[in-house]
Amino acid sequence: MTGLLRCLKCLATDPKSLGNASKLPYSLSAASPEPEEPAAMPAQPEGNSTRSCTFFMLSADFVRQFPGKSLPFFQEIRDDYTTEEPLVEVALEYADVVKGTHIETTLAVSHRWMQPDDPDSDGEQLKALKGFLNSPAGKKIERVWIDSACMPQDHPKGSRSAEDA
């Protein structure tokens, strides 16, 4: 079972389980066996309390129905899938993220790339992701963020434009 699939199954049974990830009992310091207390997240960012960040995300329906073995890179999706409009530009407000406003509709995926130039060479990551999105627990998901498909990559080498950088 892939790490992504284990994580998705964990989320399917307890979506709030990620909140406990910061309490894991390990430290980067070998001299300190005591777990470190997680830093408290401020209720608002310093300065402007209406800060937001804009992200490109994939439509969850695009991922659910994607016929290929693995998702294409961001530039390919942006340039070749214009009629389906799979990329959605989303501005997320800091306060909404802290409150968990998007927890039922937005999924952020992180996994180890299987090859240095191919995040999902055998298609297992996409298979696990589609399995979750098509499950009862994943039906509410509307948007998916996954690095290779939602951020400009330099794969193939030299394909990222100055604007993408």
Short mmCIF file of C-alpha atoms in Angstrom, two decimals:
data_model
loop_
_atom_site.label_atom_id
_atom_site.label_comp_id
_atom_site.label_asym_id
_atom_site.label_seq_id
_atom_site.Cartn_x
_atom_site.Cartn_y
_atom_site.Cartn_z
CA MET A 1 0.00 0.00 0.00
CA THR A 2 1.45 3.40 -0.92
CA GLY A 3 2.01 6.10 1.67
CA LEU A 4 -0.52 8.29 -0.12
CA LEU A 5 -3.17 5.58 0.06
CA ARG A 6 -2.54 5.04 3.79
CA CYS A 7 -2.84 8.80 4.35
CA LEU A 8 -6.05 9.02 2.32
CA LYS A 9 -7.57 6.05 4.17
CA CYS A 10 -6.67 7.73 7.46
CA LEU A 11 -8.33 10.95 6.31
CA ALA A 12 -11.39 9.03 5.12
CA THR A 13 -11.96 7.67 8.61
CA ASP A 14 -10.85 10.76 10.56
CA PRO A 15 -10.41 13.98 8.56
CA LYS A 16 -9.16 15.77 11.66
CA SER A 17 -6.28 13.31 12.08
CA LEU A 18 -3.87 15.68 10.37
CA GLY A 19 -4.29 18.07 13.28
CA ASN A 20 -2.39 15.56 15.45
CA ALA A 21 0.56 15.28 13.06
CA SER A 22 2.44 18.09 14.80
CA LYS A 23 2.30 16.15 18.10
CA LEU A 24 4.36 13.21 16.88
CA PRO A 25 7.11 12.34 19.39
CA TYR A 26 10.22 12.95 17.33
CA SER A 27 12.74 15.70 17.19
CA LEU A 28 15.52 16.69 14.82
CA SER A 29 17.91 16.93 17.75
CA ALA A 30 19.44 13.62 18.83
CA ALA A 31 20.31 15.13 22.23
CA SER A 32 16.68 15.91 23.06
CA PRO A 33 14.43 12.83 23.41
CA GLU A 34 11.56 15.01 24.67
CA PRO A 35 8.89 15.85 22.07
CA GLU A 36 8.90 19.51 21.19
CA GLU A 37 5.76 21.55 21.72
CA PRO A 38 4.30 22.69 18.40
CA ALA A 39 4.36 26.43 17.90
CA ALA A 40 0.92 27.98 18.19
CA MET A 41 -0.43 29.29 14.90
CA PRO A 42 -1.51 32.91 15.22
CA ALA A 43 -5.20 33.60 14.75
CA GLN A 44 -4.28 36.18 12.09
CA PRO A 45 -1.11 36.90 10.18
CA GLU A 46 0.90 39.88 11.32
CA GLY A 47 -0.16 43.09 9.66
CA ASN A 48 -2.99 42.78 7.15
CA SER A 49 -5.54 40.29 8.53
CA THR A 50 -7.12 39.73 5.12
CA ARG A 51 -4.02 38.21 3.52
CA SER A 52 -4.66 35.63 0.90
CA CYS A 53 -2.61 33.42 -1.35
CA THR A 54 -3.59 32.40 -4.84
CA PHE A 55 -3.11 28.81 -5.95
CA PHE A 56 -3.86 26.82 -9.05
CA MET A 57 -5.79 23.69 -8.18
CA LEU A 58 -7.21 20.89 -10.26
CA SER A 59 -10.91 20.34 -10.54
CA ALA A 60 -11.57 17.14 -8.59
CA ASP A 61 -13.84 15.98 -11.40
CA PHE A 62 -10.94 16.29 -13.86
CA VAL A 63 -8.84 14.04 -11.60
CA ARG A 64 -11.71 11.57 -11.05
CA GLN A 65 -12.21 11.18 -14.80
CA PHE A 66 -8.63 11.52 -16.05
CA PRO A 67 -8.02 8.59 -18.42
CA GLY A 68 -4.21 8.57 -18.33
CA LYS A 69 -1.85 6.58 -16.13
CA SER A 70 -0.48 9.67 -14.36
CA LEU A 71 -1.36 13.35 -14.25
CA PRO A 72 0.48 15.65 -16.66
CA PHE A 73 2.71 18.46 -15.45
CA PHE A 74 1.26 21.93 -14.84
CA GLN A 75 2.43 23.43 -18.15
CA GLU A 76 0.90 20.59 -20.16
CA ILE A 77 -2.42 20.88 -18.35
CA ARG A 78 -2.46 24.65 -18.80
CA ASP A 79 -1.54 24.48 -22.50
CA ASP A 80 -3.29 21.31 -23.71
CA TYR A 81 -6.50 20.97 -21.68
CA THR A 82 -8.05 24.36 -22.35
CA THR A 83 -11.53 23.11 -23.24
CA GLU A 84 -11.96 21.11 -20.03
CA GLU A 85 -10.63 23.91 -17.80
CA PRO A 86 -9.14 21.57 -15.21
CA LEU A 87 -7.04 24.29 -13.54
CA VAL A 88 -8.92 26.55 -11.17
CA GLU A 89 -7.29 29.65 -9.72
CA VAL A 90 -8.28 29.91 -6.06
CA ALA A 91 -7.50 32.66 -3.55
CA LEU A 92 -7.46 31.31 -0.01
CA GLU A 93 -7.78 33.72 2.90
CA TYR A 94 -5.43 33.03 5.79
CA ALA A 95 -8.24 33.20 8.39
CA ASP A 96 -10.36 30.71 6.42
CA VAL A 97 -7.48 28.24 6.24
CA VAL A 98 -6.88 28.49 9.99
CA LYS A 99 -10.62 27.99 10.65
CA GLY A 100 -10.70 24.91 8.40
CA THR A 101 -13.27 26.46 6.07
CA HIS A 102 -12.04 24.44 3.05
CA ILE A 103 -11.33 21.12 4.80
CA GLU A 104 -14.27 19.26 3.22
CA THR A 105 -13.87 20.61 -0.33
CA THR A 106 -10.12 20.98 -0.88
CA LEU A 107 -7.50 18.24 -0.84
CA ALA A 108 -3.76 18.94 -0.84
CA VAL A 109 -1.65 15.93 -1.80
CA SER A 110 2.02 15.46 -1.10
CA HIS A 111 3.95 12.33 -2.00
CA ARG A 112 7.46 11.26 -2.84
CA TRP A 113 8.25 11.48 -6.53
CA MET A 114 8.85 7.97 -7.82
CA GLN A 115 11.61 9.13 -10.23
CA PRO A 116 13.53 12.45 -10.24
CA ASP A 117 11.73 13.49 -13.43
CA ASP A 118 8.43 11.60 -12.98
CA PRO A 119 6.33 11.89 -9.83
CA ASP A 120 4.12 8.90 -10.61
CA SER A 121 5.88 6.65 -13.12
CA ASP A 122 3.81 3.56 -12.32
CA GLY A 123 0.48 5.37 -11.92
CA GLU A 124 -0.07 4.10 -8.38
CA GLN A 125 -0.34 7.59 -6.83
CA LEU A 126 -3.09 8.63 -9.27
CA LYS A 127 -4.84 5.30 -8.79
CA ALA A 128 -4.91 5.83 -5.01
CA LEU A 129 -6.02 9.45 -5.40
CA LYS A 130 -8.85 8.52 -7.77
CA GLY A 131 -9.90 5.73 -5.42
CA PHE A 132 -10.22 8.21 -2.57
CA LEU A 133 -11.98 10.89 -4.66
CA ASN A 134 -14.51 8.33 -5.86
CA SER A 135 -15.14 6.95 -2.36
CA PRO A 136 -17.95 8.24 -0.12
CA ALA A 137 -15.38 10.18 1.94
CA GLY A 138 -13.96 11.90 -1.15
CA LYS A 139 -17.21 12.82 -2.91
CA LYS A 140 -17.32 16.31 -1.35
CA ILE A 141 -13.85 17.21 -2.62
CA GLU A 142 -14.11 19.89 -5.33
CA ARG A 143 -10.45 20.89 -5.75
CA VAL A 144 -7.13 19.07 -5.53
CA TRP A 145 -3.67 20.59 -5.13
CA ILE A 146 -0.75 18.39 -6.12
CA ASP A 147 2.63 19.95 -6.81
CA SER A 148 3.50 18.55 -10.23
CA ALA A 149 0.10 19.40 -11.70
CA CYS A 150 -0.58 22.69 -9.90
CA MET A 151 2.80 24.45 -9.93
CA PRO A 152 5.11 25.12 -12.88
CA GLN A 153 7.78 22.41 -13.05
CA ASP A 154 11.01 22.42 -15.01
CA HIS A 155 10.16 19.07 -16.59
CA PRO A 156 11.08 18.52 -19.26
CA LYS A 157 14.19 20.55 -18.52
CA GLY A 158 13.88 24.07 -19.90
CA SER A 159 10.09 24.00 -20.23
CA ARG A 160 9.41 26.49 -17.42
CA SER A 161 9.11 30.02 -18.74
CA ALA A 162 10.39 33.15 -17.02
CA GLU A 163 6.78 33.96 -16.15
CA ASP A 164 6.39 30.50 -14.55
CA ALA A 165 9.51 30.96 -12.43
#
